Coordinates of C-alpha atoms and ligand atoms in Angstrom, one line a residue:
X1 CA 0.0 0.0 0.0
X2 CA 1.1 3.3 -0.7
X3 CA 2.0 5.7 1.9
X4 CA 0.6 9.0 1.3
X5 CA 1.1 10.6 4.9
X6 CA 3.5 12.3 5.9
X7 CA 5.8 11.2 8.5
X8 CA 8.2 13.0 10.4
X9 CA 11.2 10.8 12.3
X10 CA 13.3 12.3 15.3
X11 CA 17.0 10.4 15.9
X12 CA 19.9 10.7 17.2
X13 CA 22.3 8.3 16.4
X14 CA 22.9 4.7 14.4
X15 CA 19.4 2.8 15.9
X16 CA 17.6 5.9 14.4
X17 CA 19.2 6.1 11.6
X18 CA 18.7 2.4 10.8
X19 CA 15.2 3.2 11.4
X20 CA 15.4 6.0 8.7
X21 CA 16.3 3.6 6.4
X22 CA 13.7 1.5 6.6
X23 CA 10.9 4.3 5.9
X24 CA 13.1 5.6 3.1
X25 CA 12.3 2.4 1.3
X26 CA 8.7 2.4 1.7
X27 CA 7.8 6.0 2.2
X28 CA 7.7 8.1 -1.1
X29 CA 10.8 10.5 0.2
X30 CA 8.7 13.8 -0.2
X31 CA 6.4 12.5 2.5
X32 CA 9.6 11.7 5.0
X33 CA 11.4 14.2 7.1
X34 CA 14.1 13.0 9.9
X35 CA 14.6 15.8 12.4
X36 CA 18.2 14.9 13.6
X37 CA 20.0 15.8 17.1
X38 CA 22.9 17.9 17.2
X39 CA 23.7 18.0 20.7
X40 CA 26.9 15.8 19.9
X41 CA 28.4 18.4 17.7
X42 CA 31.8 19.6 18.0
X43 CA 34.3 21.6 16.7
X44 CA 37.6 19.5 15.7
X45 CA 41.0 20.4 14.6
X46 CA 38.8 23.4 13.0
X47 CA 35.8 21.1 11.3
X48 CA 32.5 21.5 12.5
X49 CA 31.2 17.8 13.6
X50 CA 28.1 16.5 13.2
X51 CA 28.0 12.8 14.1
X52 CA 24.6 11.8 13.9
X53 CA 23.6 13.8 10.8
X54 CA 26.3 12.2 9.1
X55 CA 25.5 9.0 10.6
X56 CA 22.0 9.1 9.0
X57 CA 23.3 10.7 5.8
X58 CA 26.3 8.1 5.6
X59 CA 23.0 5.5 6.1
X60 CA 20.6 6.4 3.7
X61 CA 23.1 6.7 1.0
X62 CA 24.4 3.8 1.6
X63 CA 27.6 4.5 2.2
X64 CA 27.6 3.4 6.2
X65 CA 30.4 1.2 7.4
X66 CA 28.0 -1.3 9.4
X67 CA 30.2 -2.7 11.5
X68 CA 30.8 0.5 13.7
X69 CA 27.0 2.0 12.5
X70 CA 28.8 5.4 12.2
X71 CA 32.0 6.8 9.4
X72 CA 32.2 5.2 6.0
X73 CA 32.5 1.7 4.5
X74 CA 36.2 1.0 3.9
X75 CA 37.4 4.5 4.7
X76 CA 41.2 4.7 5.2
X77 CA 43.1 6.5 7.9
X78 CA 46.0 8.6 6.9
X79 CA 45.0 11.7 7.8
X80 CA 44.5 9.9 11.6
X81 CA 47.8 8.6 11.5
X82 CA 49.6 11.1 10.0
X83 CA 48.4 13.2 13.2
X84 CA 49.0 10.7 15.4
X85 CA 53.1 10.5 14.0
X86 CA 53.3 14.1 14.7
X87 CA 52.5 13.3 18.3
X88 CA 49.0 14.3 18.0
X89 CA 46.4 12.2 20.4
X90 CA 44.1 10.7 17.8
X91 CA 41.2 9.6 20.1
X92 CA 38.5 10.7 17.7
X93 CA 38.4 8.5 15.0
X94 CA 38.2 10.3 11.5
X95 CA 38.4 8.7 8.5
X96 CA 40.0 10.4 5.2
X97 CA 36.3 10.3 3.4
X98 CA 34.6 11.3 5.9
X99 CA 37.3 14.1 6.7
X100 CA 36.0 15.1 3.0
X101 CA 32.2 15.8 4.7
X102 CA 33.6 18.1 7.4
X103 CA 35.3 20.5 5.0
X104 CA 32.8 20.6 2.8
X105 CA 30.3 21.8 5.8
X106 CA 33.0 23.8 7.6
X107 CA 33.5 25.8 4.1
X108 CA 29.9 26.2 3.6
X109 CA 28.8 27.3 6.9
X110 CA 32.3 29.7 7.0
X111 CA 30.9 31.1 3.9
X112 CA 27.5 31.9 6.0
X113 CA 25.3 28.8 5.3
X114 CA 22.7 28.1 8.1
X115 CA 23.5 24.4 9.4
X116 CA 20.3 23.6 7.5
X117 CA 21.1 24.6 4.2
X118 CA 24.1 22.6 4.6
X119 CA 22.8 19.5 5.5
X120 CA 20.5 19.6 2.8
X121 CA 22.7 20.1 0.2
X122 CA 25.0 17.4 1.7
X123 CA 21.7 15.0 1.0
X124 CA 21.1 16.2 -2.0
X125 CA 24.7 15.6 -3.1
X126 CA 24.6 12.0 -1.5
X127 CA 21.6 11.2 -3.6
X128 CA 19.1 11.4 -0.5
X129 CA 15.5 12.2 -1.1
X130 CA 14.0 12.3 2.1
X131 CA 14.3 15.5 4.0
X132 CA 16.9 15.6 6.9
X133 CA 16.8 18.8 9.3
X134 CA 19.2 19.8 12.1
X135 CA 16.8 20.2 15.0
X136 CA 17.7 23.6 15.2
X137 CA 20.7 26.3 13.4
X138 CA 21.4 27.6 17.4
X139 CA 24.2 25.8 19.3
X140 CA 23.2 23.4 21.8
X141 CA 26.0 20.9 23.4
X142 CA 25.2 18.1 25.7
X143 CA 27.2 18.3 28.8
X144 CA 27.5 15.0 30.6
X145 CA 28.5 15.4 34.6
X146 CA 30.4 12.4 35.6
X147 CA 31.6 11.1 39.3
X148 CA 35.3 10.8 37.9
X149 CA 35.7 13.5 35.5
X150 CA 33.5 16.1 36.8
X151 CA 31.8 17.7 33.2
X152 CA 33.4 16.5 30.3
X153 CA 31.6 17.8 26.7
X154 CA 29.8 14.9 24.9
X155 CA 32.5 13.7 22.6
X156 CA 34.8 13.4 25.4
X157 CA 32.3 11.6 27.4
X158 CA 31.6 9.2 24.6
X159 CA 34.4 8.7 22.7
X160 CA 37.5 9.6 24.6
X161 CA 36.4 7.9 27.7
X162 CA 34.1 4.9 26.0
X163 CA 31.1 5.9 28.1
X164 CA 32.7 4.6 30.7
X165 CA 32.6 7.0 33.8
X166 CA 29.3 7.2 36.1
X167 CA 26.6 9.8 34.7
X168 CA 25.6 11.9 37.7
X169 CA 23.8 14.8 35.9
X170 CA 23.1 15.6 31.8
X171 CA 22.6 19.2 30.5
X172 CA 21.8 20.7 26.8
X173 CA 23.7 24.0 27.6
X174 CA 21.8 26.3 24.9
X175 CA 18.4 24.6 25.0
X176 CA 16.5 27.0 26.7
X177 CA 17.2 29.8 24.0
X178 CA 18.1 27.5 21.0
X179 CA 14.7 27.4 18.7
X180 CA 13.9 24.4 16.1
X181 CA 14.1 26.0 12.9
X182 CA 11.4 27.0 11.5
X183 CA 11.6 24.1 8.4
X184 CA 11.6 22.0 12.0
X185 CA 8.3 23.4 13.2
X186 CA 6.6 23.2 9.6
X187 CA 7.2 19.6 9.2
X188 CA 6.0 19.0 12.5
X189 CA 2.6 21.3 12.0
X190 CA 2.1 19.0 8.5
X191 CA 3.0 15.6 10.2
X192 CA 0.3 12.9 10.0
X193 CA 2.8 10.5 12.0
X194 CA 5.2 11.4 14.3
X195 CA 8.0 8.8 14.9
X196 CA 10.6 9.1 18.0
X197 CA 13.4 6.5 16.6
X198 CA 14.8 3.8 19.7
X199 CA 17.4 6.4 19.5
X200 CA 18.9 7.0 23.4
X201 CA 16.5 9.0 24.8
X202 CA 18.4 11.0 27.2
X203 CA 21.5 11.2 24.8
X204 CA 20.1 11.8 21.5
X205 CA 15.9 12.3 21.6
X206 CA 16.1 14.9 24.8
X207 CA 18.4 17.3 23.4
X208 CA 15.5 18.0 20.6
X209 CA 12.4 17.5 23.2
X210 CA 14.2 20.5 25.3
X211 CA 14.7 22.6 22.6
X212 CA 12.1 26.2 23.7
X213 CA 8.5 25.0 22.4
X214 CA 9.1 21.7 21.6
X215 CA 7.4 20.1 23.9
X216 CA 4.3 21.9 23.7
X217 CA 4.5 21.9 20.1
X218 CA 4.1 18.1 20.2
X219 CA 1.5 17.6 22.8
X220 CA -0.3 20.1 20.1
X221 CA -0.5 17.5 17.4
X222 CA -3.5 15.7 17.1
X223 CA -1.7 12.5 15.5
X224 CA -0.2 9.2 16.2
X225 CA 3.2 10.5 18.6
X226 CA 4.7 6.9 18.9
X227 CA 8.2 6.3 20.2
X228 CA 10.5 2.8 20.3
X229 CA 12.7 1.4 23.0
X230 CA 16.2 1.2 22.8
X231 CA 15.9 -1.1 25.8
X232 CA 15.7 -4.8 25.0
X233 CA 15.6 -7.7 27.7
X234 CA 17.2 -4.9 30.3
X235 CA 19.8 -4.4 27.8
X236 CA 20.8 -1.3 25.7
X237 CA 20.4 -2.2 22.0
X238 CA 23.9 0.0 21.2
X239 CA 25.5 2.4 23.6
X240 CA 24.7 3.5 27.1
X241 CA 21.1 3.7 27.1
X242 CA 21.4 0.7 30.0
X243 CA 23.9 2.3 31.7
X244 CA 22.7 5.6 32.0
X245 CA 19.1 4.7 33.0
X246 CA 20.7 2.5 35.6
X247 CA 22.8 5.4 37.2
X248 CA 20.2 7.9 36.7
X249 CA 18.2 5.9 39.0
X250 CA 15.8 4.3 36.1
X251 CA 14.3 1.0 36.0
X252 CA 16.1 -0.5 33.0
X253 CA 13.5 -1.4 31.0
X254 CA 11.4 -0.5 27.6
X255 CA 8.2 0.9 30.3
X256 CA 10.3 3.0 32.2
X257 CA 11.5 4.8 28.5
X258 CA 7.7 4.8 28.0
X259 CA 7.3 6.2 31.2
X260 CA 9.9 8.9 30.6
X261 CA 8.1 10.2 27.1
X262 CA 5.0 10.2 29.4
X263 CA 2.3 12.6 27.6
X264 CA 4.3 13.4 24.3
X265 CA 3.6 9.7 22.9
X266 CA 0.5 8.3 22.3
X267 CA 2.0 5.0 21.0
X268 CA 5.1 3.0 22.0
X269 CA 6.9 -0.1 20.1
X270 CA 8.6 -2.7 23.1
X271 CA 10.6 -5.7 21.7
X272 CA 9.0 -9.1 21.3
X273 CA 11.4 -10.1 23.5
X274 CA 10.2 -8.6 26.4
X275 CA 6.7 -9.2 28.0
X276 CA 3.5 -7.0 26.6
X277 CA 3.1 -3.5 28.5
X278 CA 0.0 -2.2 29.8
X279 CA 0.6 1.6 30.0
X280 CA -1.7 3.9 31.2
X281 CA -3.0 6.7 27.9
X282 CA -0.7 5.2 25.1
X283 CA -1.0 1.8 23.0
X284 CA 1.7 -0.4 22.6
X285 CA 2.9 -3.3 20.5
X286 CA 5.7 -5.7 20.4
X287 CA 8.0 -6.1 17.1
X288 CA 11.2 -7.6 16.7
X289 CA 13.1 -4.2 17.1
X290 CA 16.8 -5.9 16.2
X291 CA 17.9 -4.2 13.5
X292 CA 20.7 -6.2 11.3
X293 CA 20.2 -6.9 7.8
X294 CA 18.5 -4.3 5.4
X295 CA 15.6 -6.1 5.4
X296 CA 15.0 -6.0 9.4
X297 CA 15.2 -2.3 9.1
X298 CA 12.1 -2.6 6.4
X299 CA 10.3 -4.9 8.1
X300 CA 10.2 -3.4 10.9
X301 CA 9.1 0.1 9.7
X302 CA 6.3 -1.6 7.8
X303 CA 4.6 -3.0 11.0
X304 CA 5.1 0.5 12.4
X305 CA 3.5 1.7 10.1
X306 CA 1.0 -1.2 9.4
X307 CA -0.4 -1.0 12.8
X308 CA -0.8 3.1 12.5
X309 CA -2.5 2.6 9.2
X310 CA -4.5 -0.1 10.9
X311 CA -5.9 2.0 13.9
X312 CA -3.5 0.6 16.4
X313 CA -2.5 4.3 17.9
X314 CA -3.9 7.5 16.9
Ligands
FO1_401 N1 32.3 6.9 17.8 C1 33.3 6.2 18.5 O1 32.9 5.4 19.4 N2 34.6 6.4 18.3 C2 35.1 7.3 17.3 O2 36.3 7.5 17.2 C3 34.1 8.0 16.5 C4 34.4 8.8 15.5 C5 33.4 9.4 14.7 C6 33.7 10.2 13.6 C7 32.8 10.7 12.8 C8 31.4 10.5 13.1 O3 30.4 11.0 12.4 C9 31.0 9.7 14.2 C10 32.0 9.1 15.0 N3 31.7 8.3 16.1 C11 32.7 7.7 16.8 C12 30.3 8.1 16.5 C13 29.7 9.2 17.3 O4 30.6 10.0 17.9 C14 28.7 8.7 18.3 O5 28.1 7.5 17.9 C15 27.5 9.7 18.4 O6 27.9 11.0 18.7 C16 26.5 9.2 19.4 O7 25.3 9.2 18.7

């Protein structure tokens, strides 16, 4: 059946963008828009970052390396080890393609492009239909306060430390004054679905939710608002997710993310794996929500979608 609604994803990082994926190949891609996190950004030897918009971009062009979810299939790594050789501490891993994306965007936006124009002609360059927007063109940074390192910036947090230091606070420094743009807010307004991606959901979903008016924007939508767990069996799909809940003083399970969205969903998607969920004001549903092959990441939009189409959630 043809899908003639229009659908608006938010992610953050490789779960999300797997997600994306999916819809792309069943969703005609004027009708999909992915609203994408940039609380991760950073600045870097003098590129502007973007991990998870180039993790989606990288994915729906096809060009993902899928072992790591994130950089491209079969980059090299001179550039990396050149650096490192002149004594440089190469703990962010850059590949010499992907190096290629982060001039292109750190010429553009030096030459006064909004983040957003950016990003879309990245897409468009990459051969991606579907639209992808920056959730916002402000600068918002997640700030992650950690028993052993006191704050550390996100990228530090992540990457430099491999997640491994105890989370005892998070912060979107920015948030409160940083506005979704306004190509953000339209494709919200025009959304007959609105999918939150089993993306982390204090990592990579809040940093959008917190953005000024978001949240009340959303409750305004009179349309399916359904959300997946990145929780599986107690277990973080990818990442932290487990590990944060745990040490933020969550249950660690797929109700307790449910719980957390509270009034912005009306639907939520738990894992098969895990027993059914009775939540109070929002329907749920189990699907296999392992994304591997291709063809997971299809199926599993399509019963998304399937049981919207079907009444399931509205
Ligand atoms: N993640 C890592 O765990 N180690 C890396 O060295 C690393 C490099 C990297 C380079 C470009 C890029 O777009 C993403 C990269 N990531 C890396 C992934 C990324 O930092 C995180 O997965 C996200 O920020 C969390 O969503």
């Amino acid at each position: 059946m043809a899908v003639n609604q229009n659908i608006v994803l938010m992610v953050g990082g490789v779960g999300g963008a797997k997600l994306a994926y999916g819809l792309a190949q069943l969703v005609p891609p004027e009708r999909l828009t992915i609203i994408v996190n940039t609380a991760d950004d950073f600045w870097h030897y003098g590129l502007k970052i973007c991990p998870d918009i180039d993790t989606l971009l990288y994915t729906l062009s096809g060009r993902v390396d899928p072992i790591n979810g994130w950089g491209i299939t079969g980059d090299s790594v001179t550039t990396l080890e050149t650096l490192k050789n002149l004594g440089e501490d190469t703990w962010f891993r850059l590949g010499d393609k992907d190096i290629a994306t982060h001039l292109l965007r750190t010429h553009w936006l030096r030459h006064g492009q909004t983040l957003t124009q950016v990003v879309a002609q990245l897409a468009q360059r990459m051969g991606i239909g579907a639209t992808v927007l920056p959730m916002t063109d402000d600068s918002v940074a997640t700030i992650v306060e950690t028993a052993e390192h006191g704050e550390l910036e996100f990228q530090e947090y992540f990457v430099r430390h491999r997640w491994q230091p105890k989370i005892t606070g998070l912060r979107y420094d920015g948030s409160d004054s940083a506005q979704p743009t306004s190509d953000v807010v339209q494709a919200l307004r025009k959304a007959d679905i609105l999918l939150l991606g089993p993306s982390n959901p204090w990592l990579s979903l809040m940093p959008i939710l917190a953005l000024a008016g978001m949240r009340e924007l959303i409750q305004s939508l009179v349309i399916p608002r359904v959300a997946l767990t990145p929780i599986v069996q107690g277990q973080a799909i990818k990442g932290p997710a487990a590990k944060i809940m745990q040490e933020l003083g969550y249950d660690v399970s797929a109700a307790a993310v449910a719980e957390f969205y509270g009034d912005l969903i009306t639907g939520f998607v738990y894992d098969t794996r895990d027993n059914p969920l009775n939540l109070k004001n929002v329907q749920s549903i189990g699907f296999d929500t392992i994304m591997k092959a291709n063809s997971d990441k299809v199926s599993l939009a399509q019963q998304i979608l399937d049981w919207i189409a079907g009444g399931g959630v509205v």
